Amino acid sequence: MSHLIHRNQPHSQFRKSGARRPLSFVLLTLALSLATWAGLAGSVLGYSRTAKAGVAETKVVEIKSNKLHINGQPQPQLFGGEVQYFRLRAGHGRNIPREKVLALWNKVLDAYVATGANSISFYIPWDFHEYASGKFDFDGTADDDGDGRPDFPSRDVKSWFKLIQARGIHHIMARPGPYINAEWGFLGFGAIPLWFHEKYPDSHMRNSRGMRTPLYSYNSPEFLAATKKWLTAVFKNVMAPYIGKGKPIDFLQIDNETNFMWQSMYNHDYGRRSVADYRLFLKKSYRTISALNTAHQRAWKAFGEIQPPTAPGKNLAEEQDWYRFQDKTMHVYLEKIRRHWEALGVREPQVLFTLAESYNASNDGILPNYLYRNDPGRTGMMTVNLYPKTGNGANNPLLNQPFKADHDVKAADSASDYYLGSKQEWVLGPEIQGGWWRGTDVTAESRRQTYLTTIGHGLKSLFIYYFNEGQNWQTDWVGKQSEPYYQALRKDPRFSAIPEANLPVEFWNELNEIFAKNVIAGWDLRWARNGTHTPDLYFDAAIGVNGEIRPPYQVILDIGQKIIVPYGEFLAGATELTDDVCLVKDIESNVPTSLPGVRSTTMNSDWAAGLVGYLLQAGINPKIVHWGLNDPTELADCRLVIYQDNGFAAPTLIANMKAHLKTGGGVLTFLGSSVLHSLISKAAIAKDCVAFEPVPGMTVDGLKCNAGTGFVYQVQKPLYASFNSDDYARISDVPERRQLIEEIITRLQIIPHLRIAGGGDRMVAFGRRGENKSLLYVTVKSGREQPVQERVIWSGADPGLNYKVLRLLDESSAFLSGKQLIEQGFDANMAAHGSDAFYIEPILNR
């Protein structure tokens, strides 16, 4: 399958250096342990708790010295994927022979470990194992239909654990829900059992019209009680023997993508309990109805009559509080799940509790809150779910969001310091894109670039999702439920004579409305009638339905054997090489803003990623500082502070910026002008500021202001947004846009550690330095649609040393002096959309 991988062409400066390591070597190196439940923050924060009976004691999972440690022993870079045993059922329907299922599991796991994988992740779906209320099957022996044969031998998750251990995988990330999403179950996601829906139909969330939605209310007592029973059963019957000293579960994920399924906050949750909680939230926030009325410009007589907003653009203050309430609701729910695990005896530091989130939001959706999702002792450590290619669009770009991986890994790494209680560089990614649905071309180049980018910025535990395809579950429920309503409406004289293929939009809209009122809202029955998903999951994954190796496997194999296996120990402790530039993010700025043309959630996610990409064009690899989360003294390490201003800058941030300016530092703000006017008086603006054109030829207004020995630049538009979009490869004025940041860093005498010689133009480089500071790992990636010939300058090389530069995926090498690396750089020629990793080490003599 090597013909499917576009090999980057080495320059003559390089020579080939060595063959792929044999499989026997790969298998001998699998010595990690990737588990699920309770470990990190407790030990880092200085406490240790004794587990209750049923869990082996004294295991300590912790992050220190920028590495994962298990019982004090450092672990290498973790690398693997999400392998879903419950989809590997060896066929559709019941009564598949157990031998056939086990043969498929063995086949898939053999291919898995051959990549160099040293850890594994998997969901344990509630609806698959609790097949009826109070009836559980964890060993694949249940015979619910009474035919004398096991219904689903693939429920034997106990054997699944044993097969994993037999292959030397000692690190497991367990993900038992209750939600798993995963395009699974009778509603197409979530793994909440069908029997629970039938027993407790009013446990669903409600939309603003009072209709049930596919989601279950986070404060439903029936849902929470059933969740506790499920987690207790899966713990006692499956997980307990694998948690503790010498046991493989290191990480335990609490729920999954707890975010109202990326939907608008005006779709959920208007149920009776939720509205009551909203009123209580407002009462705690404002204390008196008079104070609330003043803030919301309302005339409510009592908190008990307050109604939540149902649409945007009507009352900004109400919409902001509705956002904050929804955000807090998820926080409270996640804490309840963690508290139940602790009641079962699963606590940190036996495992590390984690949360899995994609850092993005739909229009009017909720962006994951780095404070709530990293709340030590209450929730878990936030991780990175990443899907930068989700559509072909008009131009079929390499990635729809080319710098999402850069931003999200860096932002999560910085935010996790709050959870860990100390400055550490360690990030986990439970879902790094392993494919996508039919119709979207996730190429080998896009996969390679995504994986290399995450590793390059410090993702030290990488799980590719999905690693395997397989059978879906209960995909026909919506179709069966909607069929009577469909047939009844078809008899209407308006539609009875029209063939189904020609039914008008009015028919489907009316059918959707009828189904929403009587069953569940939110479905488009034009497609859902035929199944919420296909019988077999297709995701263009590395392993197919029958365990066959598919083309995407080659990219994973190359990275596993050429980078993870030989350099895993180095990568485990390496730290990012950042420049003296701080990009400040503020968790309070996610709420809706009054700034025209700015959606706060887009600004903090997509635009922030574009800003990182823009800075990298000039060789600047910024630090990300979360205001209100990270130590504010971190700004003191930066000569330049950058902030996207949507009107929510905290007074403490303004005060630190003022102090920063007094030291001769610079401040660069984008979008709004509230920060500028807080830093510089109106009179001083008239005296000390001049208008300028940040990008020649682009209609963007800006101001340059002297502020004592420092200065402030203010630019009104996000000239960087397109760097994280479908248009990235076609940006034709990168050198012109780069002039702004180059002018500023020159003024501040900031010399980038790594940069493309002559300036980057949709080609960037960034690095990680080893504990031995003379060792460097560099990632280079191109967004250009043509081959490029470029060189990478390393300003920190020792001019008195000679170095060996190894190109890892192409397996070539070059020898250069430190002076050459500083003045000329090393060759980093790339094919179209190319990417590679380089390892630079000093040598005594050539």
PDB file of C-alpha atoms in Angstrom, residues 607-764:
ATOM      1  CA  TRP A 607     -10.199  32.446  14.608  1.00  0.00           C
ATOM      2  CA  ALA A 608      -7.800  31.761  17.458  1.00  0.00           C
ATOM      3  CA  ALA A 609      -6.478  28.781  15.468  1.00  0.00           C
ATOM      4  CA  GLY A 610      -6.096  31.037  12.441  1.00  0.00           C
ATOM      5  CA  LEU A 611      -4.141  33.473  14.585  1.00  0.00           C
ATOM      6  CA  VAL A 612      -1.745  30.704  15.621  1.00  0.00           C
ATOM      7  CA  GLY A 613      -1.322  29.790  11.942  1.00  0.00           C
ATOM      8  CA  TYR A 614      -0.704  33.424  11.044  1.00  0.00           C
ATOM      9  CA  LEU A 615       2.014  33.783  13.675  1.00  0.00           C
ATOM     10  CA  LEU A 616       3.694  30.573  12.546  1.00  0.00           C
ATOM     11  CA  GLN A 617       4.081  32.053   9.058  1.00  0.00           C
ATOM     12  CA  ALA A 618       6.547  34.494  10.628  1.00  0.00           C
ATOM     13  CA  GLY A 619       8.262  31.778  12.657  1.00  0.00           C
ATOM     14  CA  ILE A 620       6.488  32.675  15.898  1.00  0.00           C
ATOM     15  CA  ASN A 621       5.332  29.702  17.949  1.00  0.00           C
ATOM     16  CA  PRO A 622       3.351  31.496  20.665  1.00  0.00           C
ATOM     17  CA  LYS A 623       2.599  30.525  24.226  1.00  0.00           C
ATOM     18  CA  ILE A 624      -1.114  30.349  25.049  1.00  0.00           C
ATOM     19  CA  VAL A 625      -2.109  31.845  28.389  1.00  0.00           C
ATOM     20  CA  HIS A 626      -5.636  31.341  29.756  1.00  0.00           C
ATOM     21  CA  TRP A 627      -6.509  34.382  31.795  1.00  0.00           C
ATOM     22  CA  GLY A 628      -8.203  33.389  35.026  1.00  0.00           C
ATOM     23  CA  LEU A 629      -6.725  29.904  34.765  1.00  0.00           C
ATOM     24  CA  ASN A 630      -2.963  30.161  34.321  1.00  0.00           C
ATOM     25  CA  ASP A 631      -0.518  32.000  36.546  1.00  0.00           C
ATOM     26  CA  PRO A 632      -0.718  35.675  35.489  1.00  0.00           C
ATOM     27  CA  THR A 633       3.041  36.042  35.944  1.00  0.00           C
ATOM     28  CA  GLU A 634       3.441  33.998  32.741  1.00  0.00           C
ATOM     29  CA  LEU A 635       2.895  37.234  30.823  1.00  0.00           C
ATOM     30  CA  ALA A 636       6.172  38.475  32.240  1.00  0.00           C
ATOM     31  CA  ASP A 637       7.997  35.939  30.046  1.00  0.00           C
ATOM     32  CA  CYS A 638       6.584  37.462  26.863  1.00  0.00           C
ATOM     33  CA  ARG A 639       7.713  40.556  25.001  1.00  0.00           C
ATOM     34  CA  LEU A 640       4.483  40.652  22.979  1.00  0.00           C
ATOM     35  CA  VAL A 641       0.958  40.055  24.290  1.00  0.00           C
ATOM     36  CA  ILE A 642      -1.790  39.339  21.728  1.00  0.00           C
ATOM     37  CA  TYR A 643      -5.499  39.469  22.524  1.00  0.00           C
ATOM     38  CA  GLN A 644      -8.723  39.137  20.549  1.00  0.00           C
ATOM     39  CA  ASP A 645     -10.948  41.833  22.034  1.00  0.00           C
ATOM     40  CA  ASN A 646     -14.695  41.125  22.083  1.00  0.00           C
ATOM     41  CA  GLY A 647     -15.337  43.338  25.084  1.00  0.00           C
ATOM     42  CA  PHE A 648     -14.712  40.979  28.018  1.00  0.00           C
ATOM     43  CA  ALA A 649     -11.136  41.747  29.077  1.00  0.00           C
ATOM     44  CA  ALA A 650     -10.881  41.382  32.849  1.00  0.00           C
ATOM     45  CA  PRO A 651      -9.667  44.363  34.908  1.00  0.00           C
ATOM     46  CA  THR A 652      -6.806  42.200  36.168  1.00  0.00           C
ATOM     47  CA  LEU A 653      -5.727  41.509  32.584  1.00  0.00           C
ATOM     48  CA  ILE A 654      -5.803  45.223  31.779  1.00  0.00           C
ATOM     49  CA  ALA A 655      -3.690  45.926  34.852  1.00  0.00           C
ATOM     50  CA  ASN A 656      -1.123  43.315  33.778  1.00  0.00           C
ATOM     51  CA  MET A 657      -1.026  44.727  30.263  1.00  0.00           C
ATOM     52  CA  LYS A 658      -0.337  48.193  31.689  1.00  0.00           C
ATOM     53  CA  ALA A 659       2.513  46.796  33.757  1.00  0.00           C
ATOM     54  CA  HIS A 660       3.771  44.972  30.671  1.00  0.00           C
ATOM     55  CA  LEU A 661       3.872  48.213  28.671  1.00  0.00           C
ATOM     56  CA  LYS A 662       5.960  49.876  31.379  1.00  0.00           C
ATOM     57  CA  THR A 663       8.674  47.274  30.802  1.00  0.00           C
ATOM     58  CA  GLY A 664       8.869  48.212  27.123  1.00  0.00           C
ATOM     59  CA  GLY A 665       6.678  45.370  25.929  1.00  0.00           C
ATOM     60  CA  GLY A 666       4.140  45.379  23.125  1.00  0.00           C
ATOM     61  CA  VAL A 667       0.410  44.667  23.012  1.00  0.00           C
ATOM     62  CA  LEU A 668      -1.395  43.671  19.817  1.00  0.00           C
ATOM     63  CA  THR A 669      -5.190  43.539  19.899  1.00  0.00           C
ATOM     64  CA  PHE A 670      -7.646  42.527  17.215  1.00  0.00           C
ATOM     65  CA  LEU A 671     -11.344  43.232  16.643  1.00  0.00           C
ATOM     66  CA  GLY A 672     -12.766  45.561  19.318  1.00  0.00           C
ATOM     67  CA  SER A 673     -11.173  48.633  20.859  1.00  0.00           C
ATOM     68  CA  SER A 674     -12.155  48.265  24.526  1.00  0.00           C
ATOM     69  CA  VAL A 675      -8.666  47.117  25.538  1.00  0.00           C
ATOM     70  CA  LEU A 676      -7.040  49.977  23.648  1.00  0.00           C
ATOM     71  CA  HIS A 677      -9.241  52.519  25.420  1.00  0.00           C
ATOM     72  CA  SER A 678      -8.539  50.869  28.765  1.00  0.00           C
ATOM     73  CA  LEU A 679      -4.791  51.058  28.213  1.00  0.00           C
ATOM     74  CA  ILE A 680      -4.580  54.520  26.693  1.00  0.00           C
ATOM     75  CA  SER A 681      -6.664  57.574  27.478  1.00  0.00           C
ATOM     76  CA  LYS A 682      -8.731  59.322  24.844  1.00  0.00           C
ATOM     77  CA  ALA A 683      -6.399  62.301  24.915  1.00  0.00           C
ATOM     78  CA  ALA A 684      -3.334  60.094  24.578  1.00  0.00           C
ATOM     79  CA  ILE A 685      -4.896  58.254  21.643  1.00  0.00           C
ATOM     80  CA  ALA A 686      -5.321  61.561  19.836  1.00  0.00           C
ATOM     81  CA  LYS A 687      -1.727  62.490  20.638  1.00  0.00           C
ATOM     82  CA  ASP A 688       0.255  59.237  20.530  1.00  0.00           C
ATOM     83  CA  CYS A 689      -1.595  57.063  18.007  1.00  0.00           C
ATOM     84  CA  VAL A 690      -1.393  57.031  14.226  1.00  0.00           C
ATOM     85  CA  ALA A 691      -3.599  55.237  11.759  1.00  0.00           C
ATOM     86  CA  PHE A 692      -1.954  52.628   9.559  1.00  0.00           C
ATOM     87  CA  GLU A 693      -2.765  49.944   7.036  1.00  0.00           C
ATOM     88  CA  PRO A 694      -1.851  46.567   8.609  1.00  0.00           C
ATOM     89  CA  VAL A 695      -1.887  44.753   5.261  1.00  0.00           C
ATOM     90  CA  PRO A 696      -1.080  46.658   2.074  1.00  0.00           C
ATOM     91  CA  GLY A 697      -4.032  46.502  -0.289  1.00  0.00           C
ATOM     92  CA  MET A 698      -6.419  45.001   2.291  1.00  0.00           C
ATOM     93  CA  THR A 699      -9.238  47.111   3.690  1.00  0.00           C
ATOM     94  CA  VAL A 700      -8.274  46.788   7.336  1.00  0.00           C
ATOM     95  CA  ASP A 701      -7.955  49.742   9.699  1.00  0.00           C
ATOM     96  CA  GLY A 702      -5.367  49.892  12.430  1.00  0.00           C
ATOM     97  CA  LEU A 703      -3.798  52.152  15.045  1.00  0.00           C
ATOM     98  CA  LYS A 704      -0.214  52.277  16.314  1.00  0.00           C
ATOM     99  CA  CYS A 705       0.143  53.857  19.731  1.00  0.00           C
ATOM    100  CA  ASN A 706       3.160  54.613  21.851  1.00  0.00           C
ATOM    101  CA  ALA A 707       2.580  53.916  25.534  1.00  0.00           C
ATOM    102  CA  GLY A 708       5.596  55.043  27.529  1.00  0.00           C
ATOM    103  CA  THR A 709       8.436  52.727  26.659  1.00  0.00           C
ATOM    104  CA  GLY A 710       5.984  50.217  25.216  1.00  0.00           C
ATOM    105  CA  PHE A 711       3.443  50.297  22.419  1.00  0.00           C
ATOM    106  CA  VAL A 712      -0.020  49.086  21.430  1.00  0.00           C
ATOM    107  CA  TYR A 713      -1.183  48.038  17.971  1.00  0.00           C
ATOM    108  CA  GLN A 714      -4.913  47.702  17.372  1.00  0.00           C
ATOM    109  CA  VAL A 715      -6.310  46.022  14.243  1.00  0.00           C
ATOM    110  CA  GLN A 716     -10.055  45.963  13.664  1.00  0.00           C
ATOM    111  CA  LYS A 717     -10.450  42.830  11.554  1.00  0.00           C
ATOM    112  CA  PRO A 718      -9.274  39.206  11.897  1.00  0.00           C
ATOM    113  CA  LEU A 719      -6.834  39.274   8.993  1.00  0.00           C
ATOM    114  CA  TYR A 720      -5.742  35.795  10.110  1.00  0.00           C
ATOM    115  CA  ALA A 721      -9.118  33.984  10.047  1.00  0.00           C
ATOM    116  CA  SER A 722      -8.587  32.538   6.557  1.00  0.00           C
ATOM    117  CA  PHE A 723      -5.422  30.759   7.698  1.00  0.00           C
ATOM    118  CA  ASN A 724      -7.694  28.266   9.443  1.00  0.00           C
ATOM    119  CA  SER A 725     -10.157  27.785   6.598  1.00  0.00           C
ATOM    120  CA  ASP A 726     -10.716  26.070   3.264  1.00  0.00           C
ATOM    121  CA  ASP A 727      -8.980  29.049   1.645  1.00  0.00           C
ATOM    122  CA  TYR A 728      -5.589  28.602   3.295  1.00  0.00           C
ATOM    123  CA  ALA A 729      -3.865  26.981   0.310  1.00  0.00           C
ATOM    124  CA  ARG A 730      -5.040  29.818  -1.940  1.00  0.00           C
ATOM    125  CA  ILE A 731      -3.993  32.792   0.158  1.00  0.00           C
ATOM    126  CA  SER A 732      -1.838  34.780  -2.261  1.00  0.00           C
ATOM    127  CA  ASP A 733      -0.637  37.597  -0.008  1.00  0.00           C
ATOM    128  CA  VAL A 734       0.983  35.824   2.942  1.00  0.00           C
ATOM    129  CA  PRO A 735       4.193  37.934   2.723  1.00  0.00           C
ATOM    130  CA  GLU A 736       2.099  41.106   2.829  1.00  0.00           C
ATOM    131  CA  ARG A 737       0.038  39.908   5.799  1.00  0.00           C
ATOM    132  CA  ARG A 738       3.205  38.785   7.543  1.00  0.00           C
ATOM    133  CA  GLN A 739       4.610  42.327   7.498  1.00  0.00           C
ATOM    134  CA  LEU A 740       2.568  43.384  10.520  1.00  0.00           C
ATOM    135  CA  ILE A 741       3.904  40.727  12.854  1.00  0.00           C
ATOM    136  CA  GLU A 742       7.414  40.984  11.406  1.00  0.00           C
ATOM    137  CA  GLU A 743       7.437  44.725  12.087  1.00  0.00           C
ATOM    138  CA  ILE A 744       6.368  44.148  15.679  1.00  0.00           C
ATOM    139  CA  ILE A 745       8.835  41.356  16.494  1.00  0.00           C
ATOM    140  CA  THR A 746      11.642  43.356  14.901  1.00  0.00           C
ATOM    141  CA  ARG A 747      10.721  46.313  17.088  1.00  0.00           C
ATOM    142  CA  LEU A 748      10.779  44.043  20.150  1.00  0.00           C
ATOM    143  CA  GLN A 749      13.962  42.251  19.018  1.00  0.00           C
ATOM    144  CA  ILE A 750      12.276  38.848  19.093  1.00  0.00           C
ATOM    145  CA  ILE A 751      14.226  36.260  17.113  1.00  0.00           C
ATOM    146  CA  PRO A 752      12.163  33.140  16.327  1.00  0.00           C
ATOM    147  CA  HIS A 753      13.722  29.846  17.347  1.00  0.00           C
ATOM    148  CA  LEU A 754      12.642  28.211  14.076  1.00  0.00           C
ATOM    149  CA  ARG A 755      11.582  29.839  10.848  1.00  0.00           C
ATOM    150  CA  ILE A 756      11.436  29.241   7.142  1.00  0.00           C
ATOM    151  CA  ALA A 757      14.395  30.922   5.458  1.00  0.00           C
ATOM    152  CA  GLY A 758      13.178  34.074   3.762  1.00  0.00           C
ATOM    153  CA  GLY A 759       9.819  33.942   5.540  1.00  0.00           C
ATOM    154  CA  GLY A 760       7.049  31.389   5.527  1.00  0.00           C
ATOM    155  CA  ASP A 761       4.385  31.284   2.870  1.00  0.00           C
ATOM    156  CA  ARG A 762       1.913  28.558   3.852  1.00  0.00           C
ATOM    157  CA  MET A 763       4.814  26.528   5.167  1.00  0.00           C
ATOM    158  CA  VAL A 764       5.655  26.465   8.866  1.00  0.00           C
TER     159      VAL A 764
END
